[in-house]
Tab-separated table of C-alpha atoms in Angstrom:
chain	number	residue	atom	x	y	z
A	1	MET	CA	-1.494	42.488	-45.513
A	2	PHE	CA	-2.591	38.837	-46.872
A	3	ASN	CA	-0.026	37.598	-44.736
A	4	MET	CA	-1.553	39.434	-41.436
A	5	ILE	CA	-4.987	37.561	-42.302
A	6	LEU	CA	-2.731	34.562	-42.830
A	7	LYS	CA	-1.521	34.937	-39.758
A	8	ILE	CA	-4.517	36.174	-37.544
A	9	GLY	CA	-6.496	32.485	-39.541
A	10	VAL	CA	-2.807	30.477	-38.524
A	11	ILE	CA	-3.599	31.575	-34.676
A	12	LEU	CA	-6.613	31.403	-33.774
A	13	ALA	CA	-7.906	28.046	-35.843
A	14	LEU	CA	-4.546	26.176	-33.981
A	15	ALA	CA	-5.468	27.685	-30.657
A	16	PRO	CA	-8.123	26.059	-29.723
A	17	VAL	CA	-6.769	22.958	-31.484
A	18	GLY	CA	-4.012	22.222	-29.727
A	19	MET	CA	-6.131	23.290	-26.872
A	20	MET	CA	-9.001	20.592	-27.208
A	21	TYR	CA	-5.963	17.723	-27.338
A	22	LEU	CA	-4.325	19.306	-24.697
A	23	THR	CA	-7.386	18.411	-23.264
A	24	TRP	CA	-7.125	14.982	-24.418
A	25	ALA	CA	-3.806	14.631	-22.792
A	26	GLU	CA	-4.255	15.738	-19.980
A	27	ARG	CA	-7.233	12.950	-19.539
A	28	LYS	CA	-4.980	10.479	-20.854
A	29	VAL	CA	-2.582	10.717	-18.787
A	30	ILE	CA	-3.879	11.647	-14.831
A	31	ALA	CA	-5.519	8.176	-16.326
A	32	ARG	CA	-2.808	6.587	-16.409
A	33	ILE	CA	-0.991	7.943	-13.466
A	34	GLN	CA	-4.346	6.856	-11.575
A	35	ASP	CA	-4.471	3.166	-13.255
A	36	ARG	CA	-7.469	3.930	-15.521
A	37	VAL	CA	-7.121	3.603	-19.608
A	38	GLY	CA	-8.512	7.085	-20.113
A	39	PRO	CA	-11.360	8.452	-22.975
A	40	ASN	CA	-10.757	5.268	-25.591
A	41	ARG	CA	-14.723	5.358	-26.672
A	42	VAL	CA	-15.026	8.021	-29.182
A	43	GLY	CA	-12.439	6.998	-31.996
A	44	LEU	CA	-9.114	5.549	-31.994
A	45	TYR	CA	-7.541	5.632	-28.769
A	46	GLY	CA	-10.292	8.015	-28.005
A	47	LEU	CA	-8.879	10.808	-30.112
A	48	LEU	CA	-12.918	12.800	-31.104
A	49	GLN	CA	-13.031	12.885	-27.381
A	50	PRO	CA	-12.210	16.374	-26.991
A	51	LEU	CA	-15.391	16.886	-30.221
A	52	ALA	CA	-17.822	14.592	-28.765
A	53	ASP	CA	-16.936	17.338	-25.067
A	54	GLY	CA	-17.547	20.676	-27.460
A	55	ILE	CA	-21.182	19.137	-29.201
A	56	LYS	CA	-22.574	17.960	-25.258
A	57	MET	CA	-21.471	21.405	-24.227
A	58	LEU	CA	-22.802	23.326	-27.517
A	59	THR	CA	-26.171	21.289	-26.567
A	60	LYS	CA	-26.187	22.361	-23.064
A	61	GLU	CA	-28.412	25.090	-21.559
A	62	ASP	CA	-27.060	28.173	-21.009
A	63	LEU	CA	-28.448	29.023	-17.662
A	64	VAL	CA	-27.616	32.553	-15.623
A	65	PRO	CA	-28.804	32.973	-11.870
A	66	GLU	CA	-31.744	35.262	-11.307
A	67	GLY	CA	-30.119	38.923	-9.502
A	68	ALA	CA	-26.673	38.060	-11.318
A	69	ASP	CA	-24.923	41.187	-13.490
A	70	ARG	CA	-26.322	39.767	-16.552
A	71	LEU	CA	-23.032	41.566	-18.346
A	72	CYS	CA	-20.354	41.165	-16.015
A	73	HIS	CA	-21.836	37.509	-15.616
A	74	PHE	CA	-21.680	37.510	-19.882
A	75	LEU	CA	-18.505	39.706	-21.151
A	76	ALA	CA	-16.639	37.049	-18.455
A	77	PRO	CA	-15.505	34.078	-20.564
A	78	ILE	CA	-15.140	36.238	-23.532
A	79	LEU	CA	-12.659	38.366	-22.494
A	80	ILE	CA	-10.989	36.207	-20.556
A	81	VAL	CA	-9.753	33.834	-23.808
A	82	VAL	CA	-9.187	36.577	-25.547
A	83	PRO	CA	-6.131	38.061	-23.919
A	84	ALA	CA	-4.768	33.946	-23.570
A	85	LEU	CA	-5.080	33.616	-27.043
A	86	PHE	CA	-2.532	37.509	-27.730
A	87	LEU	CA	0.029	35.025	-25.465
A	88	PHE	CA	0.498	33.705	-29.178
A	89	THR	CA	1.749	36.196	-30.920
A	90	VAL	CA	4.117	37.107	-29.256
A	91	LEU	CA	5.731	33.183	-29.240
A	92	PRO	CA	7.972	32.533	-31.983
A	93	PHE	CA	7.833	28.654	-32.956
A	94	GLY	CA	10.976	29.295	-35.427
A	95	PRO	CA	13.685	31.465	-37.243
A	96	GLY	CA	10.938	34.732	-38.169
A	97	LEU	CA	7.761	32.165	-37.484
A	98	VAL	CA	6.167	35.342	-35.536
A	99	ALA	CA	2.985	37.421	-35.867
A	100	ALA	CA	3.803	40.081	-34.204
A	101	PRO	CA	7.882	40.079	-33.242
A	102	LEU	CA	7.218	42.968	-30.640
A	103	THR	CA	10.699	43.970	-28.988
A	104	THR	CA	8.540	44.492	-26.086
A	105	GLY	CA	7.871	40.998	-25.896
A	106	ILE	CA	8.083	39.566	-22.609
A	107	LEU	CA	6.608	42.567	-20.551
A	108	PHE	CA	3.595	42.196	-23.302
A	109	PHE	CA	3.964	38.817	-22.325
A	110	VAL	CA	2.949	38.799	-19.023
A	111	ALA	CA	1.138	42.396	-19.635
A	112	ILE	CA	-2.115	40.173	-21.549
A	113	GLY	CA	-2.277	37.428	-19.265
A	114	SER	CA	-2.706	39.585	-15.943
A	115	THR	CA	-5.741	40.859	-17.556
A	116	GLN	CA	-7.434	37.329	-17.008
A	117	THR	CA	-7.125	37.830	-13.451
A	118	LEU	CA	-10.366	40.773	-14.254
A	119	ALA	CA	-12.187	38.639	-15.736
A	120	ILE	CA	-12.373	35.907	-13.491
A	121	PHE	CA	-12.917	38.377	-10.655
A	122	MET	CA	-15.635	39.501	-13.590
A	123	ALA	CA	-17.283	35.700	-12.648
A	124	GLY	CA	-16.954	35.784	-9.565
A	125	TRP	CA	-18.470	39.196	-9.135
A	126	GLY	CA	-20.665	39.217	-11.371
A	127	SER	CA	-22.517	35.402	-10.630
A	128	ARG	CA	-23.970	36.847	-7.305
A	129	ASN	CA	-23.301	33.534	-5.749
A	130	LYS	CA	-20.711	33.336	-2.514
A	131	PHE	CA	-18.304	30.292	-3.276
A	132	SER	CA	-18.082	32.390	-6.841
A	133	LEU	CA	-16.885	35.262	-5.055
A	134	LEU	CA	-14.711	33.460	-2.524
A	135	GLY	CA	-12.905	31.771	-6.225
A	136	ALA	CA	-12.311	35.414	-7.641
A	137	VAL	CA	-10.932	36.461	-4.397
A	138	ARG	CA	-8.778	33.951	-3.874
A	139	ASN	CA	-7.856	33.902	-7.305
A	140	ALA	CA	-6.833	37.461	-6.919
A	141	ALA	CA	-4.864	37.039	-3.923
A	142	GLN	CA	-3.047	34.307	-5.541
A	143	LEU	CA	-2.486	36.537	-9.299
A	144	ILE	CA	-0.756	39.611	-6.616
A	145	ALA	CA	1.115	37.357	-5.471
A	146	TYR	CA	2.622	35.093	-7.232
A	147	GLU	CA	3.605	37.597	-10.647
A	148	VAL	CA	5.882	39.562	-8.594
A	149	PRO	CA	8.315	36.356	-8.083
A	150	LEU	CA	7.353	35.668	-11.726
A	151	VAL	CA	8.239	39.188	-12.853
A	152	LEU	CA	11.078	39.432	-10.799
A	153	SER	CA	13.075	35.791	-12.651
A	154	LEU	CA	11.864	36.618	-16.008
A	155	ALA	CA	13.780	40.140	-15.363
A	156	VAL	CA	16.917	37.845	-15.639
A	157	VAL	CA	16.787	36.477	-19.260
A	158	PRO	CA	16.735	40.220	-20.856
A	159	MET	CA	19.593	41.302	-18.441
A	160	VAL	CA	21.540	38.229	-19.912
A	161	VAL	CA	20.688	38.894	-23.452
A	162	GLY	CA	20.473	42.483	-23.400
A	163	SER	CA	16.617	42.657	-25.009
A	164	LEU	CA	12.580	42.108	-24.482
A	165	ASN	CA	12.523	40.557	-28.372
A	166	LEU	CA	11.619	36.568	-27.515
A	167	THR	CA	13.001	36.821	-30.634
A	168	GLU	CA	16.515	38.020	-29.913
A	169	ILE	CA	16.439	35.552	-26.675
A	170	VAL	CA	16.399	32.674	-28.930
A	171	GLU	CA	19.056	34.063	-31.313
A	172	ALA	CA	21.277	33.896	-27.749
A	173	GLN	CA	21.204	30.262	-27.031
A	174	ARG	CA	22.887	28.743	-30.013
A	175	ALA	CA	25.662	28.617	-27.844
A	176	GLY	CA	23.945	26.888	-24.775
A	177	ILE	CA	20.270	27.039	-24.066
A	178	PHE	CA	19.953	29.027	-20.174
A	179	LEU	CA	18.871	26.254	-19.009
A	180	PHE	CA	22.365	24.513	-18.060
A	181	THR	CA	23.627	27.451	-15.480
A	182	PRO	CA	23.037	27.880	-12.573
A	183	TRP	CA	21.022	31.407	-13.011
A	184	GLY	CA	18.750	29.987	-15.440
A	185	LEU	CA	17.848	26.714	-13.854
A	186	THR	CA	16.734	29.185	-11.174
A	187	GLY	CA	14.596	31.541	-13.023
A	188	PHE	CA	13.361	28.323	-14.522
A	189	LEU	CA	11.914	25.994	-11.621
A	190	LEU	CA	10.815	30.282	-10.386
A	191	ILE	CA	9.486	30.259	-13.917
A	192	LEU	CA	8.068	26.568	-13.761
A	193	ILE	CA	6.661	27.265	-10.030
A	194	THR	CA	4.959	30.520	-10.799
A	195	GLY	CA	3.441	29.671	-13.647
A	196	LEU	CA	1.180	26.792	-12.197
A	197	ALA	CA	0.193	29.380	-10.330
A	198	GLU	CA	-0.897	31.599	-12.369
A	199	VAL	CA	-3.039	29.522	-14.824
A	200	ASN	CA	-4.107	28.541	-10.886
A	201	ARG	CA	-3.173	24.065	-11.813
A	202	THR	CA	-2.576	22.578	-8.880
A	203	PRO	CA	-1.131	22.476	-6.144
A	204	PHE	CA	-2.546	25.875	-7.031
A	205	ASP	CA	-6.352	25.490	-7.600
A	206	LEU	CA	-8.097	26.774	-4.687
A	207	PRO	CA	-9.953	29.646	-6.820
A	208	GLU	CA	-11.423	26.603	-8.007
A	209	ALA	CA	-11.417	23.881	-5.397
A	210	GLU	CA	-14.241	21.401	-6.028
A	211	SER	CA	-13.887	20.130	-2.858
A	212	GLU	CA	-14.279	23.985	-0.572
A	213	ILE	CA	-16.165	26.039	-2.821
A	214	VAL	CA	-17.858	24.251	-5.365
A	215	ALA	CA	-16.690	25.841	-8.712
A	216	GLY	CA	-14.474	28.701	-7.417
A	217	PHE	CA	-15.893	31.976	-10.141
A	218	HIS	CA	-17.555	29.678	-13.186
A	219	THR	CA	-19.830	27.919	-10.545
A	220	GLU	CA	-22.653	29.355	-12.012
A	221	TYR	CA	-21.334	29.407	-15.529
A	222	SER	CA	-23.060	26.083	-17.552
A	223	GLY	CA	-23.165	25.252	-21.673
A	224	MET	CA	-20.375	27.291	-23.757
A	225	LYS	CA	-19.401	29.136	-21.288
A	226	PHE	CA	-18.362	26.835	-18.766
A	227	ALA	CA	-16.650	24.895	-21.758
A	228	LEU	CA	-14.791	28.897	-22.841
A	229	PHE	CA	-13.362	29.547	-18.924
A	230	TYR	CA	-11.683	25.970	-19.643
A	231	MET	CA	-10.076	26.842	-22.827
A	232	ALA	CA	-8.376	30.077	-21.120
A	233	GLU	CA	-6.958	27.817	-18.596
A	234	PHE	CA	-5.253	25.345	-21.313
A	235	LEU	CA	-4.420	27.972	-23.352
A	236	SER	CA	-2.437	29.391	-20.726
A	237	THR	CA	-0.803	26.958	-19.858
A	238	LEU	CA	0.353	25.721	-23.078
A	239	ALA	CA	1.525	29.740	-23.718
A	240	ILE	CA	3.473	29.236	-20.111
A	241	SER	CA	4.649	26.100	-21.926
A	242	ALA	CA	5.565	27.645	-24.570
A	243	LEU	CA	6.927	30.927	-22.810
A	244	GLY	CA	9.940	27.987	-20.432
A	245	ALA	CA	11.109	26.403	-23.393
A	246	THR	CA	11.389	29.880	-25.109
A	247	LEU	CA	13.078	31.437	-22.418
A	248	PHE	CA	15.246	28.551	-21.037
A	249	MET	CA	15.354	25.598	-23.416
A	250	GLY	CA	16.092	27.047	-26.594
A	251	GLY	CA	12.885	27.618	-28.217
A	252	TRP	CA	13.296	26.072	-32.047
A	253	LEU	CA	17.002	25.318	-31.505
A	254	GLY	CA	18.194	21.742	-31.677
A	255	PRO	CA	19.235	19.229	-33.786
A	256	GLU	CA	17.995	19.654	-37.189
A	257	ILE	CA	17.253	16.265	-38.099
A	258	ILE	CA	13.551	17.872	-37.331
A	259	PRO	CA	12.000	21.121	-38.312
A	260	GLY	CA	11.771	24.575	-35.843
A	261	TRP	CA	8.970	24.210	-34.984
A	262	LEU	CA	8.505	20.720	-34.344
A	263	TRP	CA	11.057	21.186	-31.100
A	264	VAL	CA	8.987	23.780	-29.819
A	265	ALA	CA	6.031	21.917	-29.766
A	266	LEU	CA	7.947	18.806	-28.528
A	267	LYS	CA	9.715	21.373	-25.696
A	268	THR	CA	6.515	23.194	-24.726
A	269	PHE	CA	4.820	19.828	-24.647
A	270	LEU	CA	7.562	18.575	-22.137
A	271	LEU	CA	6.446	21.463	-19.717
A	272	VAL	CA	3.166	20.376	-20.022
A	273	PHE	CA	3.749	17.073	-19.340
A	274	VAL	CA	5.164	17.761	-16.247
A	275	MET	CA	2.553	19.896	-15.244
A	276	ILE	CA	-0.219	17.071	-15.867
A	277	TRP	CA	2.554	15.240	-13.972
A	278	ILE	CA	2.196	17.463	-10.904
A	279	ARG	CA	-1.852	17.738	-11.068
A	280	GLY	CA	-1.719	13.804	-10.503
A	281	THR	CA	0.459	13.473	-7.543
A	282	TRP	CA	0.423	16.233	-5.017
A	283	PRO	CA	-2.410	17.343	-3.535
A	284	ARG	CA	-3.314	20.923	-3.006
A	285	PHE	CA	-1.964	23.950	-1.013
A	286	ARG	CA	-3.624	25.695	2.321
A	287	ILE	CA	-4.460	29.047	1.957
A	288	ASP	CA	-1.801	30.324	4.101
A	289	GLN	CA	0.716	28.086	3.065
A	290	LEU	CA	0.187	29.648	-0.693
A	291	MET	CA	0.359	32.801	0.037
A	292	GLY	CA	3.608	31.981	2.329
A	293	LEU	CA	5.342	30.503	-0.074
A	294	ALA	CA	4.799	33.395	-2.698
A	295	TRP	CA	6.279	36.417	-0.725
A	296	LYS	CA	8.185	34.253	1.692
A	297	VAL	CA	9.964	31.861	-0.860
A	298	LEU	CA	10.089	32.689	-4.433
A	299	LEU	CA	10.303	35.983	-3.559
A	300	PRO	CA	13.621	36.046	-1.943
A	301	LEU	CA	14.549	33.405	-3.938
A	302	SER	CA	14.077	35.865	-6.983
A	303	LEU	CA	15.599	38.137	-5.259
A	304	ALA	CA	18.436	36.689	-4.409
A	305	ASN	CA	18.587	34.759	-8.114
A	306	LEU	CA	18.417	37.910	-10.174
A	307	ALA	CA	21.820	38.809	-7.526
A	308	GLY	CA	23.153	36.342	-8.902
A	309	THR	CA	22.642	37.047	-12.552
A	310	ALA	CA	24.295	40.353	-12.494
A	311	ALA	CA	27.501	39.718	-10.433
A	312	TRP	CA	28.086	36.372	-12.863
A	313	VAL	CA	27.392	38.808	-16.552
A	314	LEU	CA	29.956	41.630	-15.433
A	315	ILE	CA	32.602	39.898	-13.629
A	316	PRO	CA	33.729	36.159	-16.196
A	317	GLY	CA	35.476	33.851	-15.084
A	318	TRP	CA	35.585	31.572	-11.840
A	319	GLN	CA	35.639	35.134	-9.842
A	320	GLY	CA	31.832	36.129	-11.000
A	321	THR	CA	31.235	32.553	-9.657
A	322	LEU	CA	32.142	33.088	-6.689
A	323	LEU	CA	30.984	35.930	-6.429
A	324	SER	CA	27.641	35.061	-8.145
A	325	LEU	CA	26.956	32.897	-5.329
A	326	GLY	CA	27.880	34.624	-2.493
A	327	LEU	CA	25.626	37.362	-3.650
A	328	SER	CA	22.389	35.157	-3.881
A	329	LEU	CA	23.247	33.748	-0.454
A	330	GLY	CA	23.244	37.610	0.954
A	331	THR	CA	20.735	38.030	-0.502
A	332	PHE	CA	18.358	35.123	0.398
A	333	LEU	CA	19.258	35.143	4.438
A	334	VAL	CA	19.010	38.770	4.283
A	335	THR	CA	15.467	38.799	3.255
A	336	THR	CA	13.558	35.919	4.616
A	337	GLN	CA	15.850	37.066	8.022
A	338	LEU	CA	16.744	33.453	9.522
A	339	TRP	CA	18.820	34.337	11.576
A	340	LEU	CA	15.779	35.844	13.937
A	341	ALA	CA	14.170	32.828	12.251
A	342	PRO	CA	10.968	33.919	12.359
A	343	ARG	CA	8.543	30.497	13.536
A	344	PRO	CA	5.270	30.290	10.656
A	345	HIS	CA	1.796	29.551	13.173
A	346	LEU	CA	-1.105	28.164	11.788
A	347	PRO	CA	-4.078	31.057	11.212
A	348	ARG	CA	-5.530	31.482	15.150
A	349	GLN	CA	-9.051	30.547	14.076
A	350	TRP	CA	-7.477	27.533	12.680
A	351	VAL	CA	-5.950	26.611	16.117
A	352	LYS	CA	-9.192	27.371	18.131
A	353	SER	CA	-10.938	24.928	16.072
A	354	LEU	CA	-8.473	22.566	16.538
A	355	ASP	CA	-8.316	23.217	20.069
A	356	GLU	CA	-12.289	22.688	20.757
A	357	GLU	CA	-12.229	19.946	18.344
A	358	VAL	CA	-9.334	17.857	21.037
A	359	ASN	CA	-11.933	19.318	23.580
A	360	ILE	CA	-14.745	16.847	22.553
A	361	TRP	CA	-12.378	13.781	21.921
A	362	GLU	CA	-11.070	14.684	25.918
A	363	SER	CA	-14.731	15.293	27.163
A	364	LYS	CA	-16.111	12.284	25.441
B	1	MET	CA	7.680	51.111	-39.785
B	2	ASN	CA	7.594	47.724	-38.396
B	3	TYR	CA	7.024	49.080	-35.828
B	4	ASN	CA	3.777	50.193	-36.515
B	5	LEU	CA	2.450	47.486	-38.365
B	6	ASN	CA	3.216	44.831	-35.366
B	7	TYR	CA	0.955	47.348	-33.146
B	8	LEU	CA	-2.200	47.249	-36.606
B	9	PHE	CA	-1.171	43.782	-36.691
B	10	LEU	CA	-2.960	43.546	-32.886
B	11	GLY	CA	-5.498	45.673	-32.955
B	12	LEU	CA	-7.130	43.014	-35.974
B	13	PHE	CA	-5.775	39.981	-33.614
B	14	PHE	CA	-7.961	41.673	-31.212
B	15	LEU	CA	-10.982	42.128	-33.192
B	16	ALA	CA	-10.573	38.729	-34.434
B	17	ALA	CA	-9.525	36.935	-32.060
B	18	LEU	CA	-13.732	37.826	-30.157
B	19	VAL	CA	-14.882	35.899	-33.311
B	20	VAL	CA	-12.936	32.522	-30.942
B	21	PRO	CA	-15.792	32.785	-28.308
B	22	LEU	CA	-18.884	34.623	-29.651
B	23	LEU	CA	-19.113	32.237	-32.141
B	24	PRO	CA	-19.525	29.547	-30.084
B	25	ILE	CA	-21.877	31.488	-27.862
B	26	VAL	CA	-24.247	32.011	-30.199
B	27	LEU	CA	-24.422	29.162	-31.951
B	28	ALA	CA	-25.061	27.867	-28.751
B	29	ARG	CA	-28.042	29.818	-28.824
B	30	PHE	CA	-29.647	28.536	-31.417
B	31	VAL	CA	-28.771	25.239	-30.213
B	32	ALA	CA	-29.229	25.043	-25.968
B	33	PRO	CA	-32.802	23.834	-24.889
B	34	LYS	CA	-34.068	26.895	-22.865
B	35	LYS	CA	-35.891	26.131	-19.545
B	36	PRO	CA	-36.271	28.703	-16.794
B	37	GLY	CA	-37.332	27.710	-13.838
B	38	ARG	CA	-37.089	29.946	-10.520
B	39	VAL	CA	-35.365	27.172	-8.896
B	40	LYS	CA	-32.907	26.204	-11.691
B	41	ASN	CA	-31.835	29.541	-11.964
B	42	SER	CA	-31.817	30.489	-8.006
B	43	PRO	CA	-28.400	31.170	-7.704
B	44	TYR	CA	-26.507	27.799	-6.613
B	45	GLU	CA	-25.864	26.805	-2.626
B	46	CYS	CA	-25.622	23.002	-2.533
B	47	GLY	CA	-29.567	22.048	-2.890
B	48	THR	CA	-30.929	24.234	0.279
B	49	GLU	CA	-32.490	27.226	-0.465
B	50	GLY	CA	-29.873	30.200	-0.251
B	51	GLU	CA	-29.154	32.779	2.895
B	52	GLY	CA	-28.625	35.516	2.358
B	53	ASP	CA	-27.071	37.769	-0.858
B	54	ALA	CA	-23.731	36.968	-1.897
B	55	TRP	CA	-23.045	41.424	-2.585
B	56	VAL	CA	-22.111	42.108	1.320
B	57	GLN	CA	-18.800	43.880	2.659
B	58	PHE	CA	-16.626	41.222	4.490
B	59	ARG	CA	-13.251	41.537	5.695
B	60	ILE	CA	-10.291	40.317	2.752
B	61	GLN	CA	-7.044	39.637	4.331
B	62	TYR	CA	-5.646	40.566	1.144
B	63	TYR	CA	-5.631	44.142	2.207
B	64	LEU	CA	-1.474	44.460	3.094
B	65	PHE	CA	-0.384	41.322	0.883
B	66	ALA	CA	-2.420	44.169	-2.320
B	67	ILE	CA	-0.623	47.276	-1.262
B	68	LEU	CA	2.779	45.454	-0.723
B	69	PHE	CA	2.009	44.088	-4.695
B	70	VAL	CA	1.239	47.653	-6.064
B	71	VAL	CA	4.732	48.502	-4.290
B	72	PHE	CA	6.624	44.936	-6.070
B	73	ASP	CA	5.426	45.509	-9.016
B	74	VAL	CA	5.633	49.502	-10.081
B	75	GLU	CA	9.319	48.257	-9.152
B	76	ALA	CA	9.138	45.361	-12.209
B	77	LEU	CA	8.303	48.903	-14.356
B	78	PHE	CA	11.320	50.155	-13.484
B	79	LEU	CA	13.107	46.634	-14.033
B	80	PHE	CA	12.986	45.440	-17.085
B	81	PRO	CA	13.983	48.049	-19.241
B	82	TRP	CA	17.093	48.681	-16.476
B	83	ALA	CA	17.846	44.620	-17.349
B	84	VAL	CA	18.316	45.472	-21.033
B	85	VAL	CA	20.457	48.364	-20.785
B	86	PHE	CA	22.674	46.386	-18.051
B	87	LYS	CA	25.459	45.611	-19.692
B	88	GLU	CA	26.617	48.996	-21.702
B	89	MET	CA	25.886	49.928	-17.804
B	90	GLY	CA	28.271	48.033	-16.296
B	91	LEU	CA	28.726	48.421	-12.321
B	92	GLN	CA	27.259	52.166	-11.944
B	93	GLY	CA	23.772	50.287	-12.974
B	94	LEU	CA	24.391	47.954	-11.008
B	95	ALA	CA	24.887	49.830	-7.600
B	96	ALA	CA	22.134	52.308	-9.094
B	97	MET	CA	20.008	48.552	-9.207
B	98	GLY	CA	21.220	47.708	-6.018
B	99	VAL	CA	20.583	50.273	-3.907
B	100	PHE	CA	16.497	50.474	-5.347
B	101	LEU	CA	15.739	47.126	-4.443
B	102	GLY	CA	18.119	46.909	-1.071
B	103	VAL	CA	15.413	50.107	0.002
B	104	LEU	CA	12.914	47.561	-0.982
B	105	ALA	CA	14.168	44.359	0.573
B	106	VAL	CA	14.221	46.151	3.418
B	107	GLY	CA	10.360	46.655	3.028
B	108	LEU	CA	10.001	43.485	2.329
B	109	VAL	CA	11.685	42.190	5.677
B	110	TYR	CA	9.999	45.126	7.706
B	111	ALA	CA	6.782	43.768	6.263
B	112	TRP	CA	7.904	40.334	7.661
B	113	GLN	CA	8.808	41.302	11.024
B	114	ALA	CA	5.603	43.252	11.744
B	115	GLY	CA	3.112	39.798	11.058
B	116	ALA	CA	1.660	41.604	7.696
B	117	LEU	CA	2.488	38.311	5.711
B	118	GLU	CA	1.414	35.776	8.621
B	119	TRP	CA	-2.824	34.817	7.500
B	120	GLU	CA	-4.402	35.648	10.608
């Protein structure tokens, strides 16, 4: 019993601290990419900045728009943070250093993670604001589109290991981490891309695209509730990076110069850094590109990876490798129907408005 | 036994995790100022006066995508248990899942060719 309370205490204390310093790290890295210094006034290297931000958020007025669904509006930030914290219960940080060693680890992670869509939709609907609702609808579409390739590419790991338990998956990588196998590399890249989309980070941040729909689903949130949405986003970013590090980069395994949990932290931070780097360098997708990427590129790719992994596991040696390559190439070609070459086209209404624009210019 | 303990832990964790978002919200209620106003509390619309209600029916283009999602997500339910026992089942298991996934892939190709994946 005491053991349980200790575990709960550690997760609930460390996760928010990790999130606070992630905001600091993100601002610093983005600042460097944009040739700025970043926060440097509050404390040494601006290290107390997250604390100052917290105090500021706490003293801001909490606005609820008129006519809003008050219950939905109030519950949404709570229901988005709680699942984000739950993600950390199944992640192992060392041999035995896991809060809940569920036999259904991966499935639990995906299931809990996808409930955040509901909270986001509650926020969008409850605000009774057009921008919020648009953001929420976009979010729902994006998450269901990227959920499919995410789940399909996660399934290759239990195929090889024969278990959904994250601790056993790490132990299975003692002989060699999965990142250095062809199927592992493909799966890892797929999960990195779909993970970015699942946590709404650039270039998939359409649900909160500032230049289009103000702030998306959290337009009508201020003060602490606004901060909670950010908290959930950063916690999910940390969790999905930790999942990638666990499944493909061997979790706590590594030269034993430093303790295992530090390896997990280092690998997680490496992935988080890549995510921040992507945010600092790439522009946002257009909505038709976003849906197209999920259904026409990532889904066939993850199906092909699944087929390739199956051959890789069943048949050892070079025959297996060859068959695996052939099978995945075949699956990809069949599902994308490249020989029929369906041409992607701009949405009709946009083509029309582009034509009108040309006409305006020609008439001048 | 250990199995049940895990779920007891998750239940306790849920109750404890509620404190993390609730504590700052309650604290802010005491600390933050409260000066509501008619204009301030109206839904944000870039500074201009609000036009119409947000709760209206409008056509969302996600309908077909949502149906496709349901198909592939149900498939994930079958996929994970299969993936765990995949090695023991060998070629027979591969064939069974191959047929199942094959049907789904044909569905995807059909939806693609029918233009369901185009954004209008």
